Amino acid sequence: MSASPAVVQEIDRALDQIRAGLAPDGFELRVEHVTDDGIVELVLQALPDACLDCLVPDQLLHAMLQQAIAPVYPSLREIRLEKRLPEES
């Protein structure tokens, strides 16, 4: 079951600062799905001009996401992050 729209909106707002850090390097971060049992699914989309070498290591990114989301979503159990590269042409 999905979390309420208000919870999803709070999580989305909590990620704004991280988004601001990712955007200059060509990445978009969005909330894909939030379950009411504590799972937050995110998508990190690399845009065509993304600097893949500029992205922080996975462990650090996960820690940053955890730190941003946990205060607004105390039931947080797990963050699932899917990275998507630009489509090959």
mmCIF file of C-alpha atoms in Angstrom, residues 3-19 29-35 38-42 65 68-76 79:
data_model
loop_
_atom_site.group_PDB
_atom_site.id
_atom_site.type_symbol
_atom_site.label_atom_id
_atom_site.label_comp_id
_atom_site.label_asym_id
_atom_site.label_seq_id
_atom_site.Cartn_x
_atom_site.Cartn_y
_atom_site.Cartn_z
ATOM 1 C CA ALA A 3 1.896 6.254 1.703
ATOM 2 C CA SER A 4 -0.411 9.256 1.710
ATOM 3 C CA PRO A 5 0.161 12.049 -0.811
ATOM 4 C CA ALA A 6 1.055 14.384 2.079
ATOM 5 C CA VAL A 7 3.875 12.053 3.186
ATOM 6 C CA VAL A 8 5.174 11.764 -0.377
ATOM 7 C CA GLN A 9 5.104 15.560 -0.695
ATOM 8 C CA GLU A 10 7.062 15.978 2.559
ATOM 9 C CA ILE A 11 9.702 13.502 1.358
ATOM 10 C CA ASP A 12 9.855 15.230 -2.013
ATOM 11 C CA ARG A 13 10.435 18.611 -0.330
ATOM 12 C CA ALA A 14 13.087 17.120 1.949
ATOM 13 C CA LEU A 15 15.088 16.126 -1.131
ATOM 14 C CA ASP A 16 15.215 19.658 -2.592
ATOM 15 C CA GLN A 17 18.652 20.436 -1.153
ATOM 16 C CA ILE A 18 20.111 17.205 -2.542
ATOM 17 C CA ARG A 19 18.502 17.952 -5.918
ATOM 18 C CA LEU A 29 16.216 13.005 -8.462
ATOM 19 C CA ARG A 30 12.580 12.068 -8.072
ATOM 20 C CA VAL A 31 10.390 10.089 -5.723
ATOM 21 C CA GLU A 32 9.021 7.081 -7.576
ATOM 22 C CA HIS A 33 7.027 5.403 -4.800
ATOM 23 C CA VAL A 34 6.642 5.440 -1.019
ATOM 24 C CA THR A 35 5.066 2.531 0.827
ATOM 25 C CA GLY A 38 8.759 2.409 5.225
ATOM 26 C CA ILE A 39 10.213 1.846 1.764
ATOM 27 C CA VAL A 40 11.101 4.881 -0.337
ATOM 28 C CA GLU A 41 11.856 4.247 -4.006
ATOM 29 C CA LEU A 42 13.788 6.976 -5.782
ATOM 30 C CA LEU A 65 19.237 10.572 1.311
ATOM 31 C CA ALA A 68 17.182 14.110 4.437
ATOM 32 C CA ILE A 69 14.236 11.691 4.541
ATOM 33 C CA ALA A 70 14.331 10.253 8.071
ATOM 34 C CA PRO A 71 13.263 13.467 9.883
ATOM 35 C CA VAL A 72 10.101 13.817 7.754
ATOM 36 C CA TYR A 73 9.356 10.087 7.464
ATOM 37 C CA PRO A 74 10.155 8.423 10.806
ATOM 38 C CA SER A 75 8.870 5.031 9.546
ATOM 39 C CA LEU A 76 11.714 4.895 6.996
ATOM 40 C CA ILE A 79 15.757 3.566 0.490
#
